Amino acid sequence: MKVKVAILGCSGRMGRNLIQAAVEHESVELVGGSVRESSSFANFDLGELAGIGTIGQKTSVGLEDLSAADVLIDFTSIESTFENLNWCLQHNKPLVIGTTGFNDEQVKIIEDAGKQIPVILAPNTSVGVNLMFKLLEITAKAIGDYTDIEIFEAHHRFKKDAPSGTAVKMGQVIADTLGRDLNKCAVYGREGITGERSPETIGFSTVRAGDIVGEHTVFFADLGERIEITHKASTRMTFAFGAMRAAFWLSEADAGYYTMQDVLGL
Ligand code: NAD
């Protein structure tokens, strides 16, 4: 049986790709999508919005019309995600959160929601990126203690948060593996006379330019050699199909707080 999904934030860059992915995915059925109250796309055909032709389903304002969904998929903004999370808690609906940029306190609130509903926090829904998290863990375990670790990320000019949620997650995976506290060892940019690099730091560098979909590289650099692990996304459909996979998985899960590592069995 197909899992009924609704897309929250369906007029956004990701939202439009999510509509297309939901229509194309064999295990998923699209039952609706939400836009902001002020949106010019209110009561607009979802297929037209995604550029795939009319599908006869209209966008909604608010979530009340989306109660037929088995799972909701949120790619909106931090503030809206919490409104959506509250609705899901009130209506006992599983939620996939693709929105990024949450601080530790906000992540804790989402974790707590997992006591009541199944919820996935997935700052990156690409299968390749989640495999990269595993490769980073293996590499950090083997050589992280004596190499300089630097994380580079590049995204399109419209992205609102920096560094990307994915870059932060990469730093978190490495810090956890090495027993470091990311809040203490992260360096977000350098300028002026910075002195020599301290060995325990994990550096972050951010580029915002043009239409770059999403690129991440991690250096493990020693004197004489270095390993670079890179992931490049060339289309948002990668994230959109990953989100459908997450929604399908979540539809069968018990209440709990999950990540894409759970979805992919990594
Ligand atoms: P965007 O600004 O193009 O889209 C967000 C959309 O959400 C907008 O259309 C906005 O109007 C809508 N929105 C906001 N509040 C709403 C509400 N209450 N109800 C309905 N719609 C609402 O941004 P984007 O590039 O699509 O990214 C959205 C989020 O997803 C960002 O946090 C981004 O970093 C994240 N993202 C995650 C992944 C991933 O793999 N998890 C991939 C790409 C982007």
Short mmCIF file of C-alpha atoms and ligand atoms in Angstrom, two decimals:
data_model
loop_
_atom_site.label_atom_id
_atom_site.label_comp_id
_atom_site.label_asym_id
_atom_site.label_seq_id
_atom_site.Cartn_x
_atom_site.Cartn_y
_atom_site.Cartn_z
CA MET A 1 0.00 0.00 0.00
CA LYS A 2 1.23 3.49 -0.83
CA VAL A 3 2.13 5.90 1.96
CA LYS A 4 0.14 9.15 1.79
CA VAL A 5 2.43 12.17 2.11
CA ALA A 6 1.91 15.93 2.30
CA ILE A 7 4.62 18.49 1.58
CA LEU A 8 4.91 21.46 3.96
CA GLY A 9 6.52 24.40 2.17
CA CYS A 10 5.59 23.07 -1.25
CA SER A 11 6.18 26.31 -3.16
CA GLY A 12 9.86 26.50 -2.14
CA ARG A 13 12.87 25.32 -4.14
CA MET A 14 12.83 21.96 -2.33
CA GLY A 15 9.03 21.86 -2.12
CA ARG A 16 8.63 21.81 -5.90
CA ASN A 17 11.16 18.97 -6.23
CA LEU A 18 9.39 17.11 -3.41
CA ILE A 19 6.07 17.33 -5.28
CA GLN A 20 7.69 15.82 -8.37
CA ALA A 21 9.44 13.10 -6.34
CA ALA A 22 6.18 12.21 -4.53
CA VAL A 23 4.34 11.91 -7.85
CA GLU A 24 7.12 9.75 -9.35
CA HIS A 25 7.87 7.57 -6.30
CA GLU A 26 6.24 4.13 -6.54
CA SER A 27 5.64 3.71 -2.78
CA VAL A 28 4.23 7.16 -2.09
CA GLU A 29 1.00 8.99 -2.86
CA LEU A 30 0.86 12.79 -2.73
CA VAL A 31 -2.24 14.00 -0.87
CA GLY A 32 -1.47 17.70 -0.50
CA GLY A 33 0.94 20.50 0.20
CA SER A 34 0.97 23.68 2.27
CA VAL A 35 2.00 27.24 1.41
CA ARG A 36 2.18 30.35 3.58
CA GLU A 37 -1.03 32.34 4.17
CA SER A 38 0.40 35.27 2.23
CA SER A 39 1.54 33.08 -0.69
CA SER A 40 0.48 33.87 -4.24
CA PHE A 41 0.38 30.08 -4.74
CA ALA A 42 -2.57 29.50 -2.36
CA ASN A 43 -5.15 27.14 -3.93
CA PHE A 44 -2.73 26.47 -6.81
CA ASP A 45 -2.39 23.11 -8.60
CA LEU A 46 0.51 21.16 -7.06
CA GLY A 47 1.60 19.72 -10.41
CA GLU A 48 1.63 23.17 -12.03
CA LEU A 49 3.73 24.40 -9.12
CA ALA A 50 6.29 21.66 -9.74
CA GLY A 51 6.26 22.22 -13.51
CA ILE A 52 4.98 18.69 -14.24
CA GLY A 53 1.49 19.59 -15.54
CA THR A 54 -1.89 19.69 -13.79
CA ILE A 55 -2.51 16.88 -11.27
CA GLY A 56 -5.83 18.13 -9.88
CA GLN A 57 -4.65 18.67 -6.29
CA LYS A 58 -4.45 22.16 -4.83
CA THR A 59 -2.14 23.75 -2.28
CA SER A 60 -3.57 24.45 1.21
CA VAL A 61 -2.94 27.18 3.73
CA GLY A 62 -2.42 25.62 7.15
CA LEU A 63 -2.44 21.92 7.86
CA GLU A 64 -6.12 21.15 8.55
CA ASP A 65 -6.73 20.00 4.95
CA LEU A 66 -3.75 17.66 5.14
CA SER A 67 -5.07 15.31 7.82
CA ALA A 68 -5.42 12.49 5.24
CA ALA A 69 -1.62 12.27 5.11
CA ASP A 70 0.10 9.34 6.84
CA VAL A 71 3.38 11.29 7.01
CA LEU A 72 4.16 15.01 6.68
CA ILE A 73 7.40 16.29 5.11
CA ASP A 74 8.63 19.72 6.24
CA PHE A 75 11.06 21.83 4.18
CA THR A 76 10.09 25.31 5.39
CA SER A 77 11.87 27.54 7.91
CA ILE A 78 12.86 27.05 11.56
CA GLU A 79 9.87 28.97 12.94
CA SER A 80 7.38 27.20 10.67
CA THR A 81 8.86 23.79 11.44
CA PHE A 82 7.92 24.24 15.11
CA GLU A 83 4.35 25.25 14.21
CA ASN A 84 4.17 22.14 12.03
CA LEU A 85 5.73 19.95 14.73
CA ASN A 86 3.11 21.14 17.24
CA TRP A 87 0.33 20.29 14.80
CA CYS A 88 1.82 16.81 14.27
CA LEU A 89 2.01 16.30 18.05
CA GLN A 90 -1.64 17.33 18.44
CA HIS A 91 -2.73 15.02 15.60
CA ASN A 92 -0.29 12.15 16.23
CA LYS A 93 1.26 12.37 12.75
CA PRO A 94 4.81 11.29 11.84
CA LEU A 95 7.03 14.12 10.56
CA VAL A 96 10.13 14.19 8.35
CA ILE A 97 12.04 17.44 9.00
CA GLY A 98 14.34 18.47 6.16
CA THR A 99 14.59 22.09 7.28
CA THR A 100 18.05 23.03 8.57
CA GLY A 101 19.69 25.49 10.96
CA PHE A 102 18.38 24.32 14.38
CA ASN A 103 20.47 25.08 17.47
CA ASP A 104 21.07 22.51 20.24
CA GLU A 105 18.03 23.62 22.24
CA GLN A 106 15.78 23.35 19.21
CA VAL A 107 17.14 19.89 18.37
CA LYS A 108 16.30 18.87 21.94
CA ILE A 109 12.67 19.94 21.43
CA ILE A 110 12.52 17.81 18.28
CA GLU A 111 14.12 14.87 20.12
CA ASP A 112 11.50 15.22 22.86
CA ALA A 113 8.71 15.13 20.26
CA GLY A 114 10.03 11.66 19.42
CA LYS A 115 8.64 10.45 22.75
CA GLN A 116 5.16 10.89 21.29
CA ILE A 117 5.41 10.65 17.48
CA PRO A 118 7.88 9.18 14.96
CA VAL A 119 10.09 12.09 13.82
CA ILE A 120 13.15 12.21 11.56
CA LEU A 121 15.53 15.17 11.66
CA ALA A 122 17.42 15.00 8.37
CA PRO A 123 19.53 18.07 7.56
CA ASN A 124 20.51 16.21 4.40
CA THR A 125 18.29 13.55 2.88
CA SER A 126 20.73 12.49 0.14
CA VAL A 127 21.83 8.84 0.37
CA GLY A 128 25.36 9.82 -0.75
CA VAL A 129 25.80 12.40 2.01
CA ASN A 130 24.65 9.95 4.65
CA LEU A 131 27.11 7.39 3.36
CA MET A 132 29.75 10.12 3.57
CA PHE A 133 28.93 10.55 7.29
CA LYS A 134 29.89 6.88 7.73
CA LEU A 135 33.12 7.33 5.73
CA LEU A 136 34.00 10.33 7.92
CA GLU A 137 33.50 8.26 11.04
CA ILE A 138 35.81 5.51 9.70
CA THR A 139 38.46 8.02 8.60
CA ALA A 140 38.32 10.02 11.84
CA LYS A 141 38.74 6.80 13.83
CA ALA A 142 41.84 5.84 11.81
CA ILE A 143 43.68 9.17 11.37
CA GLY A 144 41.60 11.95 12.94
CA ASP A 145 43.75 12.28 16.04
CA TYR A 146 46.85 13.44 14.17
CA THR A 147 45.49 15.14 11.02
CA ASP A 148 44.13 18.66 10.50
CA ILE A 149 40.41 18.46 9.87
CA GLU A 150 38.81 21.13 7.69
CA ILE A 151 35.28 21.17 6.27
CA PHE A 152 34.41 23.16 3.12
CA GLU A 153 30.89 23.71 1.86
CA ALA A 154 29.40 25.62 -1.08
CA HIS A 155 25.74 26.44 -1.76
CA HIS A 156 23.58 28.75 -3.90
CA ARG A 157 23.25 32.45 -3.17
CA PHE A 158 19.74 32.11 -1.65
CA LYS A 159 20.70 29.83 1.24
CA LYS A 160 19.89 31.48 4.56
CA ASP A 161 21.99 29.58 7.12
CA ALA A 162 25.75 29.00 7.34
CA PRO A 163 27.59 26.75 7.66
CA SER A 164 25.14 24.31 6.12
CA GLY A 165 23.34 21.89 8.42
CA THR A 166 25.16 19.12 6.56
CA ALA A 167 28.59 20.64 7.21
CA VAL A 168 27.76 21.02 10.91
CA LYS A 169 26.56 17.41 11.01
CA MET A 170 29.84 16.31 9.40
CA GLY A 171 31.73 18.21 12.10
CA GLN A 172 29.52 16.60 14.75
CA VAL A 173 30.15 13.08 13.45
CA ILE A 174 33.92 13.68 13.47
CA ALA A 175 33.92 15.39 16.89
CA ASP A 176 31.83 12.58 18.42
CA THR A 177 34.16 9.95 16.96
CA LEU A 178 37.22 11.75 18.40
CA GLY A 179 35.60 12.52 21.78
CA ARG A 180 35.74 16.30 21.17
CA ASP A 181 33.08 18.91 21.93
CA LEU A 182 32.21 20.61 18.62
CA ASN A 183 31.05 23.75 20.45
CA LYS A 184 34.62 24.13 21.76
CA CYS A 185 36.73 22.91 18.84
CA ALA A 186 34.87 24.40 15.83
CA VAL A 187 36.45 27.41 14.08
CA TYR A 188 34.03 29.22 11.78
CA GLY A 189 36.34 31.29 9.55
CA ARG A 190 39.74 32.89 10.13
CA GLU A 191 40.99 36.43 9.55
CA GLY A 192 44.10 38.45 10.42
CA ILE A 193 46.96 37.15 12.58
CA THR A 194 45.41 33.94 13.74
CA GLY A 195 48.58 32.18 14.96
CA GLU A 196 49.37 28.56 14.17
CA ARG A 197 46.54 26.13 13.81
CA SER A 198 45.75 24.29 17.05
CA PRO A 199 45.58 20.57 16.36
CA GLU A 200 42.23 19.84 18.00
CA THR A 201 40.27 22.40 15.97
CA ILE A 202 37.78 21.50 13.23
CA GLY A 203 37.64 24.32 10.68
CA PHE A 204 34.63 25.36 8.59
CA SER A 205 34.73 27.37 5.35
CA THR A 206 31.63 28.54 3.52
CA VAL A 207 31.04 29.66 -0.07
CA ARG A 208 27.73 31.16 -1.27
CA ALA A 209 27.54 31.57 -5.03
CA GLY A 210 25.16 31.33 -7.99
CA ASP A 211 23.10 28.17 -8.25
CA ILE A 212 25.39 25.61 -6.54
CA VAL A 213 23.02 22.88 -5.28
CA GLY A 214 25.33 21.64 -2.50
CA GLU A 215 28.99 20.60 -2.23
CA HIS A 216 30.91 19.35 0.82
CA THR A 217 34.57 18.36 1.16
CA VAL A 218 36.40 17.26 4.31
CA PHE A 219 40.20 17.34 4.55
CA PHE A 220 42.15 15.06 6.86
CA ALA A 221 45.54 16.69 6.26
CA ASP A 222 48.90 15.45 7.54
CA LEU A 223 52.40 16.63 6.59
CA GLY A 224 53.13 14.87 3.28
CA GLU A 225 49.65 13.60 2.45
CA ARG A 226 45.98 14.27 2.91
CA ILE A 227 42.68 12.54 2.36
CA GLU A 228 39.78 14.51 0.87
CA ILE A 229 36.26 13.14 1.01
CA THR A 230 33.81 14.98 -1.23
CA HIS A 231 30.12 14.88 -2.05
CA LYS A 232 28.56 17.00 -4.81
CA ALA A 233 24.82 17.23 -5.43
CA SER A 234 23.88 18.34 -8.93
CA THR A 235 20.08 18.28 -8.55
CA ARG A 236 17.64 18.81 -5.66
CA MET A 237 15.78 15.69 -6.78
CA THR A 238 18.46 13.70 -4.92
CA PHE A 239 17.28 15.25 -1.64
CA ALA A 240 13.64 14.93 -2.65
CA PHE A 241 13.82 11.17 -3.37
CA GLY A 242 15.76 10.68 -0.12
CA ALA A 243 12.95 12.47 1.73
CA MET A 244 10.37 10.10 0.15
CA ARG A 245 12.46 7.13 1.29
CA ALA A 246 12.51 8.63 4.78
CA ALA A 247 8.73 9.18 4.76
CA PHE A 248 8.10 5.59 3.67
CA TRP A 249 10.41 4.26 6.41
CA LEU A 250 8.85 6.54 9.04
CA SER A 251 5.32 5.35 8.21
CA GLU A 252 6.26 1.95 9.66
CA ALA A 253 8.26 3.23 12.63
CA ASP A 254 7.22 3.49 16.28
CA ALA A 255 7.31 6.82 18.06
CA GLY A 256 10.95 7.91 18.33
CA TYR A 257 13.59 10.37 17.23
CA TYR A 258 15.43 9.17 14.12
CA THR A 259 18.00 10.26 11.54
CA MET A 260 18.74 9.23 7.96
CA GLN A 261 21.30 6.77 9.35
CA ASP A 262 18.35 4.82 10.77
CA VAL A 263 16.45 5.07 7.49
CA LEU A 264 19.41 3.72 5.50
CA GLY A 265 20.46 1.14 8.06
CA LEU A 266 23.92 2.70 8.40
P1 NAD B 1 12.82 28.08 0.14
O1 NAD B 1 12.92 29.38 0.87
O2 NAD B 1 12.91 28.06 -1.34
O3 NAD B 1 11.47 27.31 0.54
C1 NAD B 1 10.88 27.33 1.79
C2 NAD B 1 9.38 27.44 1.51
O4 NAD B 1 8.68 27.22 2.72
C3 NAD B 1 8.99 28.86 1.01
O5 NAD B 1 8.23 28.71 -0.18
C4 NAD B 1 8.14 29.40 2.15
O6 NAD B 1 7.12 30.25 1.70
C5 NAD B 1 7.58 28.10 2.70
N1 NAD B 1 7.05 28.22 4.05
C6 NAD B 1 7.61 28.81 5.14
N2 NAD B 1 6.79 28.72 6.19
C7 NAD B 1 5.69 28.04 5.77
C8 NAD B 1 4.51 27.62 6.41
N3 NAD B 1 4.27 27.88 7.69
N4 NAD B 1 3.59 26.95 5.68
C9 NAD B 1 3.81 26.67 4.38
N5 NAD B 1 4.92 27.06 3.71
C10 NAD B 1 5.85 27.72 4.42
O7 NAD B 1 13.96 27.16 0.77
P2 NAD B 1 14.50 25.74 0.26
O8 NAD B 1 15.76 25.92 -0.51
O9 NAD B 1 13.37 24.97 -0.35
O10 NAD B 1 14.90 25.08 1.64
C11 NAD B 1 13.96 24.90 2.69
C12 NAD B 1 14.69 24.30 3.88
O11 NAD B 1 15.19 23.00 3.54
C13 NAD B 1 15.93 25.10 4.32
O12 NAD B 1 16.05 25.03 5.71
C14 NAD B 1 17.08 24.38 3.64
O13 NAD B 1 18.31 24.59 4.26
C15 NAD B 1 16.59 22.97 3.76
N6 NAD B 1 17.16 22.00 2.82
C16 NAD B 1 17.32 20.74 3.28
C17 NAD B 1 17.79 19.75 2.44
C18 NAD B 1 17.88 18.34 2.98
O14 NAD B 1 18.41 17.46 2.29
N7 NAD B 1 17.33 18.09 4.16
C19 NAD B 1 18.12 20.03 1.11
C20 NAD B 1 17.94 21.35 0.66
C21 NAD B 1 17.44 22.32 1.52
#
